[in-house]
PDB file of C-alpha atoms in Angstrom:
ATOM      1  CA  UNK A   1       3.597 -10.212 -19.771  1.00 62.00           C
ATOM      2  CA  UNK A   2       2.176  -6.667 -21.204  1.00 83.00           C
ATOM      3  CA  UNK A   3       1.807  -4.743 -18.779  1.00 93.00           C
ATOM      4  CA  UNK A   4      -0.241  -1.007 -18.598  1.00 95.00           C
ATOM      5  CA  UNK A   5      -0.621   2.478 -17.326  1.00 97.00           C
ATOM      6  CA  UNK A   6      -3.193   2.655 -14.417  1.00 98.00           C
ATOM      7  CA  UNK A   7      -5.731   5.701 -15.329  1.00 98.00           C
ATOM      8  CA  UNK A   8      -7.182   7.640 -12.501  1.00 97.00           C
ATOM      9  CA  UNK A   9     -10.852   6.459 -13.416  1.00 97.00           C
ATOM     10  CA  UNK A  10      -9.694   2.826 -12.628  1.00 97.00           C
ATOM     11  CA  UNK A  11      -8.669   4.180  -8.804  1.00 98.00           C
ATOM     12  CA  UNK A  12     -11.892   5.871  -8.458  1.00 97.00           C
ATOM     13  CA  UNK A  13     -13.776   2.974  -6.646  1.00 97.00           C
ATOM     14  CA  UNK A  14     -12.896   2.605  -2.828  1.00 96.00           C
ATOM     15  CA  UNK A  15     -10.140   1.090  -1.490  1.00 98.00           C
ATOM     16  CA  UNK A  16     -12.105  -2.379  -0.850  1.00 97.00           C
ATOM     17  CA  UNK A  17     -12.457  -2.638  -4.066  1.00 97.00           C
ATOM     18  CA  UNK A  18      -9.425  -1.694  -5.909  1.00 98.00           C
ATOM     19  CA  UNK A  19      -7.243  -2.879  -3.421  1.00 98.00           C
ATOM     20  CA  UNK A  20      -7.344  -7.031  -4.592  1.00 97.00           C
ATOM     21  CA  UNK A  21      -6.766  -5.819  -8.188  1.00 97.00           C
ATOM     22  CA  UNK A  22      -3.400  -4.141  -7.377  1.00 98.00           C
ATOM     23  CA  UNK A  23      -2.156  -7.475  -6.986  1.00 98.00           C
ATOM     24  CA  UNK A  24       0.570  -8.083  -9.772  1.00 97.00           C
ATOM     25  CA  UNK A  25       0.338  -4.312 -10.276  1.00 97.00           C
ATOM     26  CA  UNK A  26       3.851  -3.369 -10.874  1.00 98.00           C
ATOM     27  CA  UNK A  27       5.285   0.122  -8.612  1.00 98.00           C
ATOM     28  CA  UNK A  28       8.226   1.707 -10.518  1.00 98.00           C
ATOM     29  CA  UNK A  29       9.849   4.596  -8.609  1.00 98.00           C
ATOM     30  CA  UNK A  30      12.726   6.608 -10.076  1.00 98.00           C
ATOM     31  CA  UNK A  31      14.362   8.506  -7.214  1.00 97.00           C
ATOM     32  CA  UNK A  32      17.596  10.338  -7.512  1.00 91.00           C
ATOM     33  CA  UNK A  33      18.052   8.949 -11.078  1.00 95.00           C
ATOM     34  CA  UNK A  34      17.604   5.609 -10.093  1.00 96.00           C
ATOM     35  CA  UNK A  35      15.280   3.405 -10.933  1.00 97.00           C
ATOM     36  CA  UNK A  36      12.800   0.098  -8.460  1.00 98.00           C
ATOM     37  CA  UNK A  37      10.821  -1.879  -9.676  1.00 98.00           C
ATOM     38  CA  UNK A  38       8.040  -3.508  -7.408  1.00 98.00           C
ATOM     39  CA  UNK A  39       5.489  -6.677  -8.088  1.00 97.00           C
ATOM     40  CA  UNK A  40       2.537  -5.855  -5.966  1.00 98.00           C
ATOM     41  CA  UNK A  41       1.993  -9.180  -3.927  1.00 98.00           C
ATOM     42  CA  UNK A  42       0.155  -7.955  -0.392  1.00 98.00           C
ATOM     43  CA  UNK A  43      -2.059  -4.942   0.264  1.00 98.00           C
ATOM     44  CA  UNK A  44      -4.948  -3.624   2.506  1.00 98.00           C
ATOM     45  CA  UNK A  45      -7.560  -1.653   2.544  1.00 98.00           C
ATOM     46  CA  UNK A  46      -8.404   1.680   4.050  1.00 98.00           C
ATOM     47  CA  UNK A  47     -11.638   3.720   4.716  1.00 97.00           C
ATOM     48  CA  UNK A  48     -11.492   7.437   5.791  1.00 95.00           C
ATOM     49  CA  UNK A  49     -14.756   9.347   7.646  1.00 96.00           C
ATOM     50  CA  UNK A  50     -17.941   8.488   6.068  1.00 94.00           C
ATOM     51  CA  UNK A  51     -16.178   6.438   3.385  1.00 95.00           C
ATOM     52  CA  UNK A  52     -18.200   3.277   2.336  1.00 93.00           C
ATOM     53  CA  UNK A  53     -20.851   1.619   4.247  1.00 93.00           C
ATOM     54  CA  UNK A  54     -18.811   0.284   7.676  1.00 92.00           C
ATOM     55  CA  UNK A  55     -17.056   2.760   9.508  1.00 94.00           C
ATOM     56  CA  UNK A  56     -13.012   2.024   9.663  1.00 97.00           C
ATOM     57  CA  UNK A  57     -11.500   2.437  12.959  1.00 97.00           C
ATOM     58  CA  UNK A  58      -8.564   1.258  11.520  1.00 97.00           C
ATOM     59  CA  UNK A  59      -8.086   4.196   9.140  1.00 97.00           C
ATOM     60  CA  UNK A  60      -6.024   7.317   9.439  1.00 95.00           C
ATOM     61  CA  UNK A  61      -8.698   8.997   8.007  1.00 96.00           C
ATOM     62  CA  UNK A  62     -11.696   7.789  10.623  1.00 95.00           C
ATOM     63  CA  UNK A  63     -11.603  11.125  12.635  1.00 94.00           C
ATOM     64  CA  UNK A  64     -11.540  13.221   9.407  1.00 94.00           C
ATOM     65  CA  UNK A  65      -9.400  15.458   7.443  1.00 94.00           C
ATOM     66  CA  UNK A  66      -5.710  16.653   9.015  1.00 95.00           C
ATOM     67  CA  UNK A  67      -2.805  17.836   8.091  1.00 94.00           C
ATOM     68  CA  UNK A  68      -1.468  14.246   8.080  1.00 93.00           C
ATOM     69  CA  UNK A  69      -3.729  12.416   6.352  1.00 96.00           C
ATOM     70  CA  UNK A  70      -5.148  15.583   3.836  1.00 97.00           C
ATOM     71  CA  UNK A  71      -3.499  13.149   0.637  1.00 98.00           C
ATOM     72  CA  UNK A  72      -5.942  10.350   1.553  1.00 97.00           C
ATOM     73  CA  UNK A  73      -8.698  12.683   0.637  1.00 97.00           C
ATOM     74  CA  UNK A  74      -7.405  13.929  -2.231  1.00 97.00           C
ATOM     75  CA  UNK A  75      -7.344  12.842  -6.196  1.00 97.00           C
ATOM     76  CA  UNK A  76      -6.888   9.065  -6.723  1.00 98.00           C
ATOM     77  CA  UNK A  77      -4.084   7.804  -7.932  1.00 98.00           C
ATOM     78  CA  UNK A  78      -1.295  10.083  -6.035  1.00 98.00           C
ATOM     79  CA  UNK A  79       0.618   8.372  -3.391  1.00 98.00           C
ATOM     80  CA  UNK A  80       0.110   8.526   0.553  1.00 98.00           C
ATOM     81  CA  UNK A  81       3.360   8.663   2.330  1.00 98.00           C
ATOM     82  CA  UNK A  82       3.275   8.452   5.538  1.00 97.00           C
ATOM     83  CA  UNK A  83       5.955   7.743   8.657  1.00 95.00           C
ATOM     84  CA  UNK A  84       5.127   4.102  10.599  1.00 92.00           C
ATOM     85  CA  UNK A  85       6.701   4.319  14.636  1.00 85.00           C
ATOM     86  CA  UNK A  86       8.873   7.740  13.550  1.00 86.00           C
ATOM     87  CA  UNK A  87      10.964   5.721  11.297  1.00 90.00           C
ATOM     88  CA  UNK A  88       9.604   3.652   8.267  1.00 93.00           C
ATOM     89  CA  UNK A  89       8.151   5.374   5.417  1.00 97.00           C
ATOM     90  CA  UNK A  90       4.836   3.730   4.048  1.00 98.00           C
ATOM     91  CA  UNK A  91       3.085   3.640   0.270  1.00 98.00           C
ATOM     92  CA  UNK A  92      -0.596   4.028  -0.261  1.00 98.00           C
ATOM     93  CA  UNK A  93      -2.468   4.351  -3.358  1.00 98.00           C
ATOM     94  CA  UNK A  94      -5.334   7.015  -3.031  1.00 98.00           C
ATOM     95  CA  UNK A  95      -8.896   5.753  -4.114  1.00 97.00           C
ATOM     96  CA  UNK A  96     -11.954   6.624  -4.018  1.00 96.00           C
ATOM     97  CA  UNK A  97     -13.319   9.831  -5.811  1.00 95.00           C
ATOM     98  CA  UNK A  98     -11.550  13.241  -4.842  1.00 96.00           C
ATOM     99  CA  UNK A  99     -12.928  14.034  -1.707  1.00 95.00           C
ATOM    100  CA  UNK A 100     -13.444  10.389   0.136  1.00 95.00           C
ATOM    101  CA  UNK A 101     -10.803   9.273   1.923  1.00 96.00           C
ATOM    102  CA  UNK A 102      -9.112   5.862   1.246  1.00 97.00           C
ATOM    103  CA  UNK A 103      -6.025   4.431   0.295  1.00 98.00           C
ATOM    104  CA  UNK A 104      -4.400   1.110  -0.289  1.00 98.00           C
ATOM    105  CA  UNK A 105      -1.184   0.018   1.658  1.00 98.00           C
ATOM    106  CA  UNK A 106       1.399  -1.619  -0.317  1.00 98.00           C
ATOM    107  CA  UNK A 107       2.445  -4.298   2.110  1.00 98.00           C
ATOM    108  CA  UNK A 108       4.859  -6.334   0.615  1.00 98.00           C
ATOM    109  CA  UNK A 109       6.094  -7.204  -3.258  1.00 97.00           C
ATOM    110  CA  UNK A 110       8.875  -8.583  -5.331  1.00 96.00           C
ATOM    111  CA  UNK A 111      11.662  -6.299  -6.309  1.00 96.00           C
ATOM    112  CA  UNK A 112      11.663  -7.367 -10.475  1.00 95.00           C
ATOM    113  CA  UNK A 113      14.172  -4.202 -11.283  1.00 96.00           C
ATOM    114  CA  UNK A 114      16.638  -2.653  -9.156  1.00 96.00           C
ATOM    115  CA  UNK A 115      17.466  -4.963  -6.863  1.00 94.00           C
ATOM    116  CA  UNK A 116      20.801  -3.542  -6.673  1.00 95.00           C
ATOM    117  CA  UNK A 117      20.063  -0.569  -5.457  1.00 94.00           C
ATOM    118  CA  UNK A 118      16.673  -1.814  -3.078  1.00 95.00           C
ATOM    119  CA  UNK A 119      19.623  -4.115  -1.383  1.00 94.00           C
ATOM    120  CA  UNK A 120      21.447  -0.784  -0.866  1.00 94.00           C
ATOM    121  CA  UNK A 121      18.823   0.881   0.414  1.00 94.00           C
ATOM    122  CA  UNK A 122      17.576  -1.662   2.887  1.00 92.00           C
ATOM    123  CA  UNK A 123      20.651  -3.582   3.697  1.00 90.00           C
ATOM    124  CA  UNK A 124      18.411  -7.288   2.580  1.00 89.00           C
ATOM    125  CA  UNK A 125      18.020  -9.291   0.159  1.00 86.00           C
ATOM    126  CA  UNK A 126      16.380 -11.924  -1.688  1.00 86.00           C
ATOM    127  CA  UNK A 127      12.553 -12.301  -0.473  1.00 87.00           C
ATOM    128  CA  UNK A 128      12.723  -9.642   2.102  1.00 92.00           C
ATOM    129  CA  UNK A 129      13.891  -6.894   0.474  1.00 95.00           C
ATOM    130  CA  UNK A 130      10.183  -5.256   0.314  1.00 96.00           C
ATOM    131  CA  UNK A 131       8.257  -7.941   2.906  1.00 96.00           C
ATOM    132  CA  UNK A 132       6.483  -5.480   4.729  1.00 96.00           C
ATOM    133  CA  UNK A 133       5.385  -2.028   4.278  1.00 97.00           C
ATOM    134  CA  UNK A 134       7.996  -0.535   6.296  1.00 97.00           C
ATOM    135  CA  UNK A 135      10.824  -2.636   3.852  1.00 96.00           C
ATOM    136  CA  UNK A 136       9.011  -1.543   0.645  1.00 97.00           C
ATOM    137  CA  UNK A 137       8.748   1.649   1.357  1.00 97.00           C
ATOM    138  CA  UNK A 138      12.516   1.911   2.252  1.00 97.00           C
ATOM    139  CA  UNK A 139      13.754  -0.011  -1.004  1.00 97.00           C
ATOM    140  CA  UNK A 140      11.090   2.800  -3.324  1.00 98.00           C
ATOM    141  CA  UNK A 141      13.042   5.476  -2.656  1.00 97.00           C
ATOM    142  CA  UNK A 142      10.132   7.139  -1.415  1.00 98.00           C
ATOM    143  CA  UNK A 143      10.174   9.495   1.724  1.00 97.00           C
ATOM    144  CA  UNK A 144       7.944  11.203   3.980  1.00 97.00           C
ATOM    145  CA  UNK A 145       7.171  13.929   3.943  1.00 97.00           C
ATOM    146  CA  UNK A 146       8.658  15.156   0.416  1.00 98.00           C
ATOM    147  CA  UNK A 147       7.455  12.380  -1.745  1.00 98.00           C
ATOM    148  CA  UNK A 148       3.393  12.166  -0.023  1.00 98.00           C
ATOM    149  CA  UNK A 149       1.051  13.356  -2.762  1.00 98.00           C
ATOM    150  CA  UNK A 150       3.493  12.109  -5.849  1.00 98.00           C
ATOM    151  CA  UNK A 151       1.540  11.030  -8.775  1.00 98.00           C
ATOM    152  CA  UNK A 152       1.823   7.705 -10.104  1.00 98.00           C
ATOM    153  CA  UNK A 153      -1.155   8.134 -12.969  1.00 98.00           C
ATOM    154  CA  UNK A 154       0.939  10.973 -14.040  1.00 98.00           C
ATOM    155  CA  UNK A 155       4.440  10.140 -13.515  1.00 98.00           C
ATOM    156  CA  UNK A 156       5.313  13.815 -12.696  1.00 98.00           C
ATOM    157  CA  UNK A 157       8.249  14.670 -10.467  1.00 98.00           C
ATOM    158  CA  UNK A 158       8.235  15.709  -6.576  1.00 98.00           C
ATOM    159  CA  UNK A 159      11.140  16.488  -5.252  1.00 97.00           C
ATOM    160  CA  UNK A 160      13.401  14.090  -6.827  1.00 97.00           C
ATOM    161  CA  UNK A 161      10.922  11.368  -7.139  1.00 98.00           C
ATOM    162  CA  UNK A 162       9.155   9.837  -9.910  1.00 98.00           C
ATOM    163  CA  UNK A 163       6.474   7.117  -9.286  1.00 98.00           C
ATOM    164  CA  UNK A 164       4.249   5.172 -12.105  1.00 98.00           C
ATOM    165  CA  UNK A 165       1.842   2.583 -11.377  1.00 98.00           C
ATOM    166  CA  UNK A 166       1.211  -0.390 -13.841  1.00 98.00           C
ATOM    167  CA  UNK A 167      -1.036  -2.836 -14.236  1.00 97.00           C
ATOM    168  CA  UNK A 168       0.057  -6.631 -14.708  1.00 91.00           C
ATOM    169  CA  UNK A 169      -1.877  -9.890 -14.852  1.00 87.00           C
ATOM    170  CA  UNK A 170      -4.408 -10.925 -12.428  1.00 87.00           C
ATOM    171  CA  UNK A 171      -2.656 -13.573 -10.079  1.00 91.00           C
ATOM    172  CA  UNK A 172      -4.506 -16.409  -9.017  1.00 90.00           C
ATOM    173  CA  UNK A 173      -4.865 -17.161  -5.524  1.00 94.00           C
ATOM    174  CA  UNK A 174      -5.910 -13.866  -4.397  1.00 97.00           C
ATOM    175  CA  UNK A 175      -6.659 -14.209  -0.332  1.00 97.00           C
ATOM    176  CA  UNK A 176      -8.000 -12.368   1.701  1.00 98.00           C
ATOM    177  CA  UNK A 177      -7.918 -12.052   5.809  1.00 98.00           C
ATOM    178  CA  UNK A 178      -7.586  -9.389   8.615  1.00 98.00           C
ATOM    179  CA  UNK A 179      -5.237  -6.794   8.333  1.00 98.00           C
ATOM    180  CA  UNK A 180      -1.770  -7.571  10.083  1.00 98.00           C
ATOM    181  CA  UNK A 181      -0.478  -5.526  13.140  1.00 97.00           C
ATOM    182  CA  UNK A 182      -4.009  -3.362  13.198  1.00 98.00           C
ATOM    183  CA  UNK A 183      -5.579  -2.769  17.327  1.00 97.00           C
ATOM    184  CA  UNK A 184      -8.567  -3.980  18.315  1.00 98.00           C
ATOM    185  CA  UNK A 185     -11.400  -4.766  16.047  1.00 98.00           C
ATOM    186  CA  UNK A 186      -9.959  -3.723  13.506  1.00 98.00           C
ATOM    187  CA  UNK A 187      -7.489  -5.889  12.711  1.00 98.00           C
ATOM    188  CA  UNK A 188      -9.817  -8.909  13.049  1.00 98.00           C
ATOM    189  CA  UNK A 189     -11.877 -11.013  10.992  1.00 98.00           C
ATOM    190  CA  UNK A 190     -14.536  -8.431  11.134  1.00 98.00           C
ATOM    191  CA  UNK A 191     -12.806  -6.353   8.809  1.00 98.00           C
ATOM    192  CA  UNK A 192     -10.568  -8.979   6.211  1.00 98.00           C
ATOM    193  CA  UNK A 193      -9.286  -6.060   4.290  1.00 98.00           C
ATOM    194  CA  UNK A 194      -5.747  -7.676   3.846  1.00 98.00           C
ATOM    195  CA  UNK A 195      -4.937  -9.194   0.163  1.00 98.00           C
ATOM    196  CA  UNK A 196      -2.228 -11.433  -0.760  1.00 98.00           C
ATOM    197  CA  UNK A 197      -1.358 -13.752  -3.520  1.00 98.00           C
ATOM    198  CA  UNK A 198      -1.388 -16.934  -1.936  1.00 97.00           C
ATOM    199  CA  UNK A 199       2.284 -18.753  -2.097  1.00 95.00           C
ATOM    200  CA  UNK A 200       4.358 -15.572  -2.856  1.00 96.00           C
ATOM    201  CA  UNK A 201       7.886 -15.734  -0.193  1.00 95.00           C
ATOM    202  CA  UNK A 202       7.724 -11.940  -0.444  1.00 96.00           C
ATOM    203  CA  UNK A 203       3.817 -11.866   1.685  1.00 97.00           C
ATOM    204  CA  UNK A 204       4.762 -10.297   5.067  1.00 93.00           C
ATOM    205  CA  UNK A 205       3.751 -12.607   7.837  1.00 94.00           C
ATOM    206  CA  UNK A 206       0.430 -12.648   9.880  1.00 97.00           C
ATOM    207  CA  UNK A 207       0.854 -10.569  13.986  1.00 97.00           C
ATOM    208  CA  UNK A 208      -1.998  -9.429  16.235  1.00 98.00           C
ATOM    209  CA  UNK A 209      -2.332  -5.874  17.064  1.00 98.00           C
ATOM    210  CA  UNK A 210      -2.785  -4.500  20.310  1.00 97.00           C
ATOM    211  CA  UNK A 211      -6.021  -5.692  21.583  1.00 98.00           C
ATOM    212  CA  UNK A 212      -7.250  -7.806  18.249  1.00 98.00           C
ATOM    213  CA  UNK A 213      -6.376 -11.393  19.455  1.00 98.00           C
ATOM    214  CA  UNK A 214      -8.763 -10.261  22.377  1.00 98.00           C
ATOM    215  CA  UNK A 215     -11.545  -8.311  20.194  1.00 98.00           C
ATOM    216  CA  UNK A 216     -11.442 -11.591  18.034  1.00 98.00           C
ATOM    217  CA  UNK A 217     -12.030 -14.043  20.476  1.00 98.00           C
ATOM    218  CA  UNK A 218     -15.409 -11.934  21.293  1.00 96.00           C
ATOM    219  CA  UNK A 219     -15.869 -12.459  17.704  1.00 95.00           C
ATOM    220  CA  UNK A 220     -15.579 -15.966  17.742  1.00 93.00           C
TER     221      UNK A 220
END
């Protein structure tokens, strides 16, 4: 499979859109000399403020710009890093054009290099060594808050950290559906923002937020 350097342009459209093409993307980390490699196989999407047509109350970004989310609004194709519940540390890709927030979270993948050191890392193996964000984060390498903003168009170094983002081959059996552990409307059919190649052990399973199962049955 030949695989290629994302550019910046081609994570300049918003998150909705770039976020199903990431799938079979490949995420290669080098930190403290040592190197992951991650097959992209569930994301979702992100809005920020005034990003797209429908409002995101899903987003970190959906009261504005902060201190904690300020990478979401910056120049695509750096990395959002942020802590999940105190403890995990989670990937985005920025989208969008510099200025609009957005991002993509890296749910889940397939660990295709390094699996050595991801099992260190995370104390799994096999298929859920990177099944959920939380997990893929933790076999990366990357941390927050040193590693949020690293560059993966670019490759540069932050603080010990290299990341590089590379596109595969489109998968087939790309689905789509609401966004997993998300409150209230959010994380229901109203907004099917979650991707995931369809069949891949690695895709983190499917959990109601706080409040969704109820905002969905209004839905329905």
């Amino acid at each position: 499979m030949t695989l290629r350097r994302a550019t910046r342009s081609e994570l300049e459209g918003l998150p909705l859109e770039v976020a199903p093409r990431l799938l079979g993307a490949e995420l290669r980390t080098v930190v403290d000399d040592v190197e992951v490699r991650l097959r992209i196989t569930e994301v979702e999407a992100y809005h920020g403020q005034g990003t797209g047509d429908v409002a995101d109350p899903g987003s970190h970004a959906r009261m504005g710009r902060t201190a904690r989310n300020a990478t979401m609004w910056g120049e695509p194709g750096h990395l959002y890093v942020y802590l999940s519940h105190g403890i995990h540390s989670c990937v985005n890709v920025v989208c969008g054009p510099e200025g609009t927030a957005g991002g993509v979270l890296l749910r889940a993948g397939s660990v295709i290099e390094g699996a050595d050191a991801a099992a260190l890392r995370s104390g799994r193996e096999g298929r859920d060594l990177a099944r959920g964000p939380g997990r893929l984060g933790q076999v990366s390498g990357l941390r927050h808050p040193v590693h949020d903003g690293v560059d993966a168009v670019t490759g540069s170094e932050l603080n010990g950290a290299r990341a590089e983002l590379w596109w595969g081959s489109e998968p087939a059996g790309v689905v789509s559906g609401p966004r997993v552990g998300v409150a209230g409307i959010a994380g229901t059919d109203a907004f099917p923002w979650r991707f995931w190649i369809e069949g891949e052990r690695s895709v983190s399973p499917f959990r109601w937020g706080r409040g969704a199962a109820e905002a969905q049955a209004m839905l329905d």
